[in-house]
XYZ file of C-alpha atoms in Angstrom:
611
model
C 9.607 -17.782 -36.486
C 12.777 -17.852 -34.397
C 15.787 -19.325 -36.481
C 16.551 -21.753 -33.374
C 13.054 -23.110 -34.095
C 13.542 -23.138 -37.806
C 16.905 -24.931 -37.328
C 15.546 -27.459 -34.579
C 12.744 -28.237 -37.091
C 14.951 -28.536 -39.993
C 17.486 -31.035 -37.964
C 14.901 -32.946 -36.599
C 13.164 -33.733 -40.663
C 16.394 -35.599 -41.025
C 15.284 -38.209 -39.010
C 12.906 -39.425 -41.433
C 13.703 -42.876 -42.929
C 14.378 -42.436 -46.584
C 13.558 -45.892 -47.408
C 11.482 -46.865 -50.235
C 7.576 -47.269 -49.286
C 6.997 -50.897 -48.224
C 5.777 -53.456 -51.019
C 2.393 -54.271 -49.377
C 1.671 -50.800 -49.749
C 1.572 -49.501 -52.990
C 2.008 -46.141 -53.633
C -0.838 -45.407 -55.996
C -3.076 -46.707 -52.630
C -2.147 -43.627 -51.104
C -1.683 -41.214 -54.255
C -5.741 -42.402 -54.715
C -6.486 -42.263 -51.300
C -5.142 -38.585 -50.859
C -6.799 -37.570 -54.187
C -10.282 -39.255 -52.611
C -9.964 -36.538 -49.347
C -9.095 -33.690 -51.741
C -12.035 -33.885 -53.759
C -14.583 -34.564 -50.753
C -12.684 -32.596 -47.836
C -15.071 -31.255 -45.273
C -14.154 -29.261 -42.394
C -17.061 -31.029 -40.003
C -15.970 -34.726 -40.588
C -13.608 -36.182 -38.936
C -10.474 -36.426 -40.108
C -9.380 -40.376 -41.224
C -6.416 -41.786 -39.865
C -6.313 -43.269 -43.521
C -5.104 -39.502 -44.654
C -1.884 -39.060 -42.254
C -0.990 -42.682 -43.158
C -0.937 -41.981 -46.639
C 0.743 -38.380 -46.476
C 3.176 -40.165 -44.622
C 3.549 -42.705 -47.426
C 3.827 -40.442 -49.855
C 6.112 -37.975 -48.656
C 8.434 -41.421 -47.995
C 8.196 -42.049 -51.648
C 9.121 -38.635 -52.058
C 12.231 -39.175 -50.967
C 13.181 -42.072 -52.574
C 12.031 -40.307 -55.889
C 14.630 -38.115 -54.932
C 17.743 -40.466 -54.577
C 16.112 -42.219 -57.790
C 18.383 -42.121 -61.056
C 15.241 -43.586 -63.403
C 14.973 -41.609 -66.351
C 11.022 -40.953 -65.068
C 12.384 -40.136 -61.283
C 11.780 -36.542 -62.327
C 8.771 -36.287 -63.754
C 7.006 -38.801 -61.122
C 8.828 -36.178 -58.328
C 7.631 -32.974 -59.584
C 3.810 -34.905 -59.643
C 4.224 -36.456 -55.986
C 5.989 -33.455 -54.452
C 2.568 -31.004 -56.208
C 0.469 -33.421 -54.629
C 1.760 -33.534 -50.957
C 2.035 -29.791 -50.833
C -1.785 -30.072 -51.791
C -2.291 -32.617 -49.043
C -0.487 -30.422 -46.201
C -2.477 -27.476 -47.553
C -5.421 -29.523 -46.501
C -3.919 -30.657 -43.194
C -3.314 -26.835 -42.313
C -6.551 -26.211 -42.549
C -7.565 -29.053 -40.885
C -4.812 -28.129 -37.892
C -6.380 -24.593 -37.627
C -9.965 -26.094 -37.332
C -9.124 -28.636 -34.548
C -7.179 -25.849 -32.720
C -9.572 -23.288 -32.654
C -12.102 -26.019 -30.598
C -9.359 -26.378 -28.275
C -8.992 -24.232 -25.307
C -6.629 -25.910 -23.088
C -5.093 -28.828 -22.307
C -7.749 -30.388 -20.582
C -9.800 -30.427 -23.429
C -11.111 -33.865 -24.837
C -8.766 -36.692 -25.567
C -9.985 -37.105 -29.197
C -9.472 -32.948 -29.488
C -6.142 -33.191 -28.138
C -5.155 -36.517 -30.062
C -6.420 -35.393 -33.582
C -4.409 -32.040 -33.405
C -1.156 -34.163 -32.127
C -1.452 -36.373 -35.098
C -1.828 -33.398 -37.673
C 1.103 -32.145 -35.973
C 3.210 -35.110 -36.037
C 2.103 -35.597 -39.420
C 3.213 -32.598 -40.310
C 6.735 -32.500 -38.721
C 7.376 -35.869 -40.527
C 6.527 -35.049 -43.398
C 9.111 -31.524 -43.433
C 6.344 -29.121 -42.983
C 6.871 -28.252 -39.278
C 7.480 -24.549 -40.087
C 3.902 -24.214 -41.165
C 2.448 -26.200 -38.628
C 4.451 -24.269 -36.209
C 3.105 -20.897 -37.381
C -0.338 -21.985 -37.688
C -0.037 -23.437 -33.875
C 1.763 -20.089 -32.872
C -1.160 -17.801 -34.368
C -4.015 -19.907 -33.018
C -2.488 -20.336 -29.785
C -1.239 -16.709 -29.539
C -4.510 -15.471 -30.102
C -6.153 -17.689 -27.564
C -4.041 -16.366 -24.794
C -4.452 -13.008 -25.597
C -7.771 -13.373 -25.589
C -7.748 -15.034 -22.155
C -5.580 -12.527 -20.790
C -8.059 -10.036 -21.793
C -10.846 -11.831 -20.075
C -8.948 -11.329 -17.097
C -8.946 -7.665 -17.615
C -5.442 -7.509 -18.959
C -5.448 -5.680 -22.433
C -2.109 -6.616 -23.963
C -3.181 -3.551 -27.210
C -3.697 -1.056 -24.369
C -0.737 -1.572 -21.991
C 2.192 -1.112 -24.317
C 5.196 1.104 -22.435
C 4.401 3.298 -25.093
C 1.274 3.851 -24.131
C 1.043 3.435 -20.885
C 3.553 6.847 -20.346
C 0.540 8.915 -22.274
C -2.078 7.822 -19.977
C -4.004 9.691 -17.510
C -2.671 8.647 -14.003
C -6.400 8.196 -13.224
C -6.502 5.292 -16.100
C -3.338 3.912 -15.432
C -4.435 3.019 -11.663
C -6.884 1.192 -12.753
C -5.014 -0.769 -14.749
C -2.452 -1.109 -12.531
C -5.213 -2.871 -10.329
C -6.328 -4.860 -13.310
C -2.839 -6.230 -13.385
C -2.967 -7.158 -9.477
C -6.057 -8.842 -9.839
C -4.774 -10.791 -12.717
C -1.432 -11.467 -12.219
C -1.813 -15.008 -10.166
C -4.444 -16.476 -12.857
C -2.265 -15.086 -15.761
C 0.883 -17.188 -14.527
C -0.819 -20.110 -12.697
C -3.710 -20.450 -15.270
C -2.992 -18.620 -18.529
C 0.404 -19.664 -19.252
C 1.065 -22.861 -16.899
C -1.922 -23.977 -19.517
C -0.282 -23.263 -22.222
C 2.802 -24.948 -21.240
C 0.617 -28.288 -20.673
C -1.012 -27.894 -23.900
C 1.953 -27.284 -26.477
C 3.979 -29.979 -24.049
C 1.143 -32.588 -24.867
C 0.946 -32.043 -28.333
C 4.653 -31.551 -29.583
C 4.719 -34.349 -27.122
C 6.747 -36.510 -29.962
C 9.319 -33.961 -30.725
C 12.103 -32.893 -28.723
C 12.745 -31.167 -25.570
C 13.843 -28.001 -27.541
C 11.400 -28.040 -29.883
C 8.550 -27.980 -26.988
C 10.447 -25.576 -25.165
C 10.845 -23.581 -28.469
C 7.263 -23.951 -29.816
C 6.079 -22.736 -26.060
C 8.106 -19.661 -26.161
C 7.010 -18.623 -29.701
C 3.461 -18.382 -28.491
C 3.732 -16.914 -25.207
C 7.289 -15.052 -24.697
C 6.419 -12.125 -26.212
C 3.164 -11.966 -24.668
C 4.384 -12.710 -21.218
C 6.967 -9.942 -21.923
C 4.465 -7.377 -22.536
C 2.725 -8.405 -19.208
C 5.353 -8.512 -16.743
C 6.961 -5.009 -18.483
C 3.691 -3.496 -17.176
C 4.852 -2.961 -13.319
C 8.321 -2.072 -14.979
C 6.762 0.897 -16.511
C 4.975 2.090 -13.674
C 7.415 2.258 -11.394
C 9.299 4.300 -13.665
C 6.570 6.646 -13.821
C 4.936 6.201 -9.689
C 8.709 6.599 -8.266
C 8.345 9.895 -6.882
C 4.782 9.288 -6.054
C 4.591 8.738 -2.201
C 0.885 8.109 -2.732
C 1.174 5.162 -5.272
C 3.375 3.397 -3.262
C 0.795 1.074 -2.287
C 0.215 0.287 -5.585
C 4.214 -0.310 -6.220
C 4.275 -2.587 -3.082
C 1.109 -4.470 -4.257
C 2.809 -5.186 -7.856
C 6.218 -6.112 -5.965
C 4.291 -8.543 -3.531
C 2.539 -10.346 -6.474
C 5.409 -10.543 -8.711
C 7.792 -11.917 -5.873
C 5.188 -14.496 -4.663
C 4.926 -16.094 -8.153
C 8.456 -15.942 -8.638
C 8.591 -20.084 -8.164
C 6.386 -20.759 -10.537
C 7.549 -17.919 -12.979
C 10.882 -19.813 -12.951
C 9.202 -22.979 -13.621
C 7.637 -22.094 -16.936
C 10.057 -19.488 -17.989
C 13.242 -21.328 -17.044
C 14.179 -22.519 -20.533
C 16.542 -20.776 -22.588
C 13.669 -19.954 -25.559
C 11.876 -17.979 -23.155
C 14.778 -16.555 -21.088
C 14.022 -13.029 -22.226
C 10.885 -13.383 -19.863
C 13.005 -14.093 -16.563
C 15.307 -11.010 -17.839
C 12.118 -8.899 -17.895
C 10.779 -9.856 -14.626
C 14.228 -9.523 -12.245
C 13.951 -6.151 -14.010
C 10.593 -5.347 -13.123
C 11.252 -6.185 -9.185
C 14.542 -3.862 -9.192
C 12.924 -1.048 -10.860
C 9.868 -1.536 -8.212
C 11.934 -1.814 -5.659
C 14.085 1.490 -6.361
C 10.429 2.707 -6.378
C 9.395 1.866 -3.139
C 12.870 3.645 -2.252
C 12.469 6.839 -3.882
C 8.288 6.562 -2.929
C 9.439 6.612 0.492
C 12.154 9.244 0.512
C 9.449 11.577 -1.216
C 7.139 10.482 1.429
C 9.633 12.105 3.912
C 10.115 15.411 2.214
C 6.585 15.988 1.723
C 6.105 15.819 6.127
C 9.434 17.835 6.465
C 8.025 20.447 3.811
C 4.950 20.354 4.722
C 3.414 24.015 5.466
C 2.835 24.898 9.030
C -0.224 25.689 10.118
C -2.387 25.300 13.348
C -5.091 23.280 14.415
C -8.909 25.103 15.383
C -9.354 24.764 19.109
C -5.538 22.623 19.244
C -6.981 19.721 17.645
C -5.638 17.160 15.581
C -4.349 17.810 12.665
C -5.123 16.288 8.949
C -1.160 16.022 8.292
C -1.124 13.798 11.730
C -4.305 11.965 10.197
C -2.236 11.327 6.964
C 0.911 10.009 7.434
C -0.355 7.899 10.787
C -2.915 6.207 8.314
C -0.193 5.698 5.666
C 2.319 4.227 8.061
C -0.096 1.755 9.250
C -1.380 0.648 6.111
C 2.331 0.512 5.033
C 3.069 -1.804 7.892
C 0.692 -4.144 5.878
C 3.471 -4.801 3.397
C 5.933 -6.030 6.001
C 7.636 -8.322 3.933
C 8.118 -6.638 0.846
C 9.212 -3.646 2.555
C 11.777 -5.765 4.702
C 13.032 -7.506 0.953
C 13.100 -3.222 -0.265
C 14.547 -2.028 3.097
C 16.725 -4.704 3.798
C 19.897 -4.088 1.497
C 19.156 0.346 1.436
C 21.289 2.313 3.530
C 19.973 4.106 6.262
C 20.288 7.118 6.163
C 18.844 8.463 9.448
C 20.431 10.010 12.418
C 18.905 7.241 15.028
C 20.734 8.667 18.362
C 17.694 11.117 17.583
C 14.904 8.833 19.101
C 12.982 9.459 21.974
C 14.288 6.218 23.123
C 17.512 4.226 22.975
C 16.715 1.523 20.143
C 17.965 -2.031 21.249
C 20.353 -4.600 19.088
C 17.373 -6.944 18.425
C 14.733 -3.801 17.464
C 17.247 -2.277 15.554
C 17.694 -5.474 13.648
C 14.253 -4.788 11.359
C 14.866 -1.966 8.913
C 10.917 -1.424 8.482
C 10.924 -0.951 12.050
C 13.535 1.730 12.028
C 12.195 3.036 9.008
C 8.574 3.262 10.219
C 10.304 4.762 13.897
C 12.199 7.084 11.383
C 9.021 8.477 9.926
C 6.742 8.708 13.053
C 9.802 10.674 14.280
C 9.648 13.395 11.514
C 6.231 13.877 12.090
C 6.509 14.493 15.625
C 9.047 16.973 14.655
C 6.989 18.701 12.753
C 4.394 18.376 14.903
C 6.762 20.371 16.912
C 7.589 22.680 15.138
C 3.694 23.959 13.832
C 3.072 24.282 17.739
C 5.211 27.298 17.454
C 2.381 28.868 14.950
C 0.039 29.548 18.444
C 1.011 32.291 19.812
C -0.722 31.254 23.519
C 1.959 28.725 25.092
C -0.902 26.821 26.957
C -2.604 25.708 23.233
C 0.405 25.166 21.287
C 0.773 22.310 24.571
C -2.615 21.140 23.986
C -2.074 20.799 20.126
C 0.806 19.039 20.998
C -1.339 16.509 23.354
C -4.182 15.802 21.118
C -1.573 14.903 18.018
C 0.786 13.003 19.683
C -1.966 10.974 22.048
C -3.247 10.080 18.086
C -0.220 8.788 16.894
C 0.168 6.757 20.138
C -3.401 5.456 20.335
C -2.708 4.665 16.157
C 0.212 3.089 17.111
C -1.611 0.946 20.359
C -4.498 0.076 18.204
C -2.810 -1.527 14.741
C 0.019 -3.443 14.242
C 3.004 -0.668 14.619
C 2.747 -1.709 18.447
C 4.720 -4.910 17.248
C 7.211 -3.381 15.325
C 7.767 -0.414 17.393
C 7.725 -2.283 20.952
C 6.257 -1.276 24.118
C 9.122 0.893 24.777
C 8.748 3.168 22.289
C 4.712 3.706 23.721
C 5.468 4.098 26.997
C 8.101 6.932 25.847
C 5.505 8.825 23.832
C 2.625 8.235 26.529
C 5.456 9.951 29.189
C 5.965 12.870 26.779
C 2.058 13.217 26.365
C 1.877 13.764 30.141
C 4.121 16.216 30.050
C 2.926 18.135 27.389
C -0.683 17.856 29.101
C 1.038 19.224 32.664
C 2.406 21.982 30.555
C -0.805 22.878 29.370
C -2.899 22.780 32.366
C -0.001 25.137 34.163
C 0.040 27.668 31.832
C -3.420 27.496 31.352
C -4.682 27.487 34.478
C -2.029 28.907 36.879
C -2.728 32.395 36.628
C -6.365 32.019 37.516
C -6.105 30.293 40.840
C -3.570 32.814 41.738
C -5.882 35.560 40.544
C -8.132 34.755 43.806
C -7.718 37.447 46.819
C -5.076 36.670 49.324
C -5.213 39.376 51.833
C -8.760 40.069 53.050
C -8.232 44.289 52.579
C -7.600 43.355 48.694
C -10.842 41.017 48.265
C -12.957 43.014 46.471
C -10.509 44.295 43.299
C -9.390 40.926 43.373
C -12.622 39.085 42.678
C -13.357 41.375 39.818
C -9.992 40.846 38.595
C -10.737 36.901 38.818
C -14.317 37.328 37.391
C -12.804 38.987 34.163
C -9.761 36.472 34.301
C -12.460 33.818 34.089
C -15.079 35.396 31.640
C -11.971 35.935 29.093
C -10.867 32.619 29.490
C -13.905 30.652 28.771
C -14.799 32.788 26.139
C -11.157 32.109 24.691
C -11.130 28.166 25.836
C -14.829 27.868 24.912
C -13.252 26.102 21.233
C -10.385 24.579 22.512
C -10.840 21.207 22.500
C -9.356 17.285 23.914
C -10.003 14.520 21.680
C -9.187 11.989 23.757
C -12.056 11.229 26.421
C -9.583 10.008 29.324
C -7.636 12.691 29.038
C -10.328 15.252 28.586
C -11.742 14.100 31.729
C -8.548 13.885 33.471
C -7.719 17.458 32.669
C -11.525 18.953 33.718
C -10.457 17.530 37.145
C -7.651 18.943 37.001
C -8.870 22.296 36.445
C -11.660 21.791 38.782
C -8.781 21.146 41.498
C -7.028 24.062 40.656
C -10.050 26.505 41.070
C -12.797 25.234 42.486
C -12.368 24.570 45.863
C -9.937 27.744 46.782
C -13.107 29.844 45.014
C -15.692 27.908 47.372
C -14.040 28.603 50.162
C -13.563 32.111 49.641
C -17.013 32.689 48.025
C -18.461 30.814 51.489
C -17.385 33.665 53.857
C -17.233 36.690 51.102
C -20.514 36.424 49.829
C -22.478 37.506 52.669
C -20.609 40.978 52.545
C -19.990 41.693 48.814
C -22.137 40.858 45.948
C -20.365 37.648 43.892
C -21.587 36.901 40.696
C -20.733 33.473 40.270
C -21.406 30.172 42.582
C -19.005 27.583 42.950
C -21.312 25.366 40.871
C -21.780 27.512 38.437
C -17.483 27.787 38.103
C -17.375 23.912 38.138
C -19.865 23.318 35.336
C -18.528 26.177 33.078
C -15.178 23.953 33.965
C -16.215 20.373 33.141
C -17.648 22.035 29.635
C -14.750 22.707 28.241
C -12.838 20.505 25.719
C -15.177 18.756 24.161
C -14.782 17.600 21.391
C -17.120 18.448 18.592
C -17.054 14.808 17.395
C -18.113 13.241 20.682
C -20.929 16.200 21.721
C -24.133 13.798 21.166
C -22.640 12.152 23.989
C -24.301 12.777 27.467
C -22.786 15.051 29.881
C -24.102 13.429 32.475
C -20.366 11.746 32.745
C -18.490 14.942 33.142
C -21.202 15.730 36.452
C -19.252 13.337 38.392
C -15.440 13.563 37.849
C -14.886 15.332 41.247
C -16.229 12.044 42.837
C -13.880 9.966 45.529
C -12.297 7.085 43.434
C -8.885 6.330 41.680
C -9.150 9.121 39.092
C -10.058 12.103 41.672
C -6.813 10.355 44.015
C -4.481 10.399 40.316
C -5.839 13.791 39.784
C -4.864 15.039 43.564
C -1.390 13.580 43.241
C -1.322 15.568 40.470
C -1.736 18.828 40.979
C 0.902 18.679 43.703
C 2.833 18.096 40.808
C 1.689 21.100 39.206
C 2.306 23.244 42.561
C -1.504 23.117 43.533
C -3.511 21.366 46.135
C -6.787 20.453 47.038
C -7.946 23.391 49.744
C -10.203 22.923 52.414
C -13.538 24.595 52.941
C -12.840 27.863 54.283
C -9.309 28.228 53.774
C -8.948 31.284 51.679
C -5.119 31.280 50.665
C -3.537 29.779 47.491
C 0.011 28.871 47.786
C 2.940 31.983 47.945
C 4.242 33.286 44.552
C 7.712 32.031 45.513
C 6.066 28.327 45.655
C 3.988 28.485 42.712
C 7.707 29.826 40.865
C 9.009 26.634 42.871
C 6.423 24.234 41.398
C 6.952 25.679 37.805
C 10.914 24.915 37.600
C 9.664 21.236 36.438
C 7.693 22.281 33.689
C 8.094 20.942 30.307
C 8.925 24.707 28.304
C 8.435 25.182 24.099
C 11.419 26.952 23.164
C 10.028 29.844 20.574
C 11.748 31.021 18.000
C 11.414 34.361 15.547
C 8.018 33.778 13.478
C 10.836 34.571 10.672
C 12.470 31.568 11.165
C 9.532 29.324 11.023
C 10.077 26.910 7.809
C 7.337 27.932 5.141
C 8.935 25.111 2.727
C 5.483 24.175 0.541
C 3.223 21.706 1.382
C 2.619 18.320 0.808
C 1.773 17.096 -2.005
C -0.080 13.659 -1.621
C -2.446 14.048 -4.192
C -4.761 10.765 -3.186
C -6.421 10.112 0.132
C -5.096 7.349 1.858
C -8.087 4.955 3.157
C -8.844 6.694 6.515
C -9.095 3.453 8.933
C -9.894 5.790 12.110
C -13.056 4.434 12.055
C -12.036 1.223 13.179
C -9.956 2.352 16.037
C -11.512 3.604 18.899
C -10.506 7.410 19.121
């Protein structure tokens, strides 16, 4: 029992009126009344009204006996003070069996009124310690138990504890907590601040505020320490953050009525235990997030089968748009850390008003490092023209992630049409270096036709069996590049297979070099699909006019039928000074730095975005 309480109670038992019981009242009225409900007390009546009138009585003759000089003041004291500690022994229990058939305060109004009047009775008479620690036990009890029911264990999430647990146990208490943090405030305790304010109603402010806290401070301590303790252990856990931002957003939302109930001085300790639960979750987040960094930058590099995407680019784009969920808490985390990023690195030139939203920056930040690393695990392939293709499939993901969630809103279109640009580039890159050497592989000078046709027959055989896993993920662009390819070679090879193959055996058609064409990239995701789409992509339309454009780009063109000549070496050199290069470094000085270490899967969403 706080001493605050005990010293409110004790101050307020002065209030009593000393006075002598009144002459219509005799005193042996109530001495025989109380002696009548102490022989035939029984916990299932109800309790008479005659009792607490009579206590009352008594314990006011009491203390006249007290001021009394009579020579039989004494002995008539020691008798009436034996009998009103038999009476409130009585009342106790009766207090205890009213209170356990309470639950709240919207329980009946003769529940609710019976248990005031044992209480008031009790305070009057100078026995409010005991009725306060009966109504503390009860009551304490009763919201343990409810707290429980929500799936809140107060005996099994002690700090001490909670640091021995398996991190597979404490996540599932940590979602326990989520799911019952609004009911615990808003039900739970708001209810128990009704209840105790209803039937200390009498008494005074402090004493309700003081009886309140004595049941539920500690408790409430215990619960709100819970997200304290594991941020202290989830800080450098990049993949719990979600679980950190959760417990922040929760907290931070009930923060109006936390202050509300806990604003009182009594249960002050319980404010001082939540502000330090949402700065220890918030230097968290912080250190979450830094970690979160570290792990990209160290991740190991390694290359993709066939240049496809790769699980690291899977990872963190998933985690960045599920972080963009938490907008708000991470603007309240972000908002007062200092950033500590080189921005001048962007692809783009970040505006006043963008730059204005840490998570923005922060979430630009991160997307950033990836594609850096991205960047540098293209330099694992040793051919240049799939270490460009690697680089298209990846970054197209993170830009279609981006398009297809809500980073399109924080980032801006801007920052898409940037990355779309670079895609381009790296998919021009590809298709030169790639490609290039074939076309020019067909005979230019009519004495050289026959070694050259072999030569372009084994350039071709070695390349399809090379290309045959290399794959596009995106549809759009796969197509895009088959007609590109088709550009390149088909129609120079048609025209010289058309007046060649009459005087020199040829052992492939045009047709048959356009369908090996449109059957590469494919993606081994998207293979149930019908090929009958790919049949058509040399068609007249928009896409075959793009594609033609083009490949003037890439130093090619679109020959005529019969024309046997690609262009000069000189203007193939020419066409190549545009060309987006990788600069390759020793394989010794590739960073081999560890890997990362996100021990959970983050929810994979891909499914809902069209790939």
């Amino acid at each position: 029992m706080p001493s605050t309480l005990a010293g409110l109670l004790s101050s307020s038992s002065i209030r009593v009126n000393p006075d002598p019981p009144s002459p219509s009242t005799p005193i042996a009225d109530s001495i025989s009344t109380i002696h009548a409900f102490l022989s035939k007390w029984d916990p299932h009546t109800s309790l008479s009204s005659g009792f607490l009138s009579a206590a009352s009585h008594l314990h006011s003759y009491l203390l006249h006996l007290s001021t009394s000089s009579a020579n039989s003041a004494h002995r008539e004291l020691v008798r009436t003070n034996s009998l009103l500690q038999s009476a409130m022994r009585r009342l106790d229990q009766e207090l205890k069996h009213h209170l356990l058939d309470i639950s709240d305060a919207q329980s009946t109004a003769d529940q609710i009124s019976t248990v005031r009047a044992i209480v008031e009775t009790m305070l009057s008479t100078g026995y409010g310690e005991e009725c306060i620690t009966t109504y503390q036990s009860i009551r304490r009890s009763a919201v343990t138990s409810q707290l429980k029911q929500l799936g809140f264990d107060i005996s099994l999430n002690l700090s001490r504890k909670l640091f021995k647990v398996s991190w597979e146990a404490l996540d599932h208490q940590t979602k326990l907590w989520i799911d019952a943090s609004s009911r615990a405030v808003c039900r739970v305790f708001y209810s128990e601040r009704q209840l105790s304010d209803t039937i200390f109603g009498a008494s005074p402010e402090p004493i309700r505020d003081s009886v309140f806290a004595s049941v539920v401070a500690d408790i409430a301590s215990t619960f709100f320490s819970f997200p304290e303790t594991v941020s202290v252990r989830a800080r450098n856990s990049p993949e719990r953050l979600f679980s950190i931002l959760d417990m922040h957003e929760k907290i931070t939302n009930l923060i109006p009525d936390i202050e509300v109930l806990f604003g009182c001085e009594p249960t002050a300790m319980v404010l001082s235990k939540v502000t330090s639960a949402i700065t220890n979750l918030i230097e968290a987040a912080r250190m979450s997030l830094n970690e979160f960094e570290k792990a990209v930058r160290k991740a190991k590099p390694h290359s993709s089968p066939g240049g496809g995407i790769l699980s690291l680019s899977r990872y963190v784009m998933n985690y960045l748009v599920c972080l963009f969920d938490y907008e708000a808490s991470l603007h309240m985390i972000l908002g007062s850390m200092p950033q500590e990023m080189n921005t001048s690195s962007f692809d783009i030139q970040i505006s006043d008003d963008w730059y204005g939203s840490p998570v923005s920056v922060r979430i630009a930040w991160l997307i950033h490092v990836l594609l850096q690393k991205l960047e540098s695990m293209a330099e694992s392939y040793r051919d240049v023209a799939l270490s460009y293709l690697f680089l298209v499939n990846n970054l197209q993901y993170v830009v279609k992630k981006v398009k297809n969630s809500s980073l399109k809103d924080s980032l801006g279109e801007e920052w898409v049409v940037a990355q779309e640009k670079k895609v381009r580039r790296y998919m021009e890159g590809h298709v030169r270096s790639a490609w290039a050497n074939m076309s020019a592989a067909l005979p230019v000078k009519e004495e050289e036709h026959v070694e050259r046709v072999r030569e372009f027959e084994m350039v071709f055989q070695k390349a399809m069996k090379e290309r045959e896993s290399w794959i596009i993920v995106d549809e759009r662009m796969r197509e895009e590049v088959r007609q590109l390819v088709e550009g390149m070679v088909v129609p120079a090879y048609r025209g010289w297979y058309q007046v060649y193959r009459r005087t020199m055996e040829v052992r492939f058609t045009p047709e048959f070099i356009r369908s090996r064409i449109l059957g590469l990239y494919e993606d081994p995701d998207s293979r149930s699909g019908s090929n009958s789409s790919s049949s058509s992509v040399s068609g007249s339309g928009s896409n075959s006019s793009n594609s033609a454009k083009l490949l003037c780009r890439l130093g090619c063109y679109m020959s005529q039928e019969g024309d046997l000549s690609v262009r000069h070496q000189e203007e193939l050199d020419e066409a190549r000074k545009g060309e987006l290069l990788l600069q390759y470094h020793s394989r010794d000085d590739v960073a081999q730095q560890g890997e990362v270490s996100l021990r959970l899967q983050i929810e994979d969403v891909d499914s809902s975005i069209s790939e």
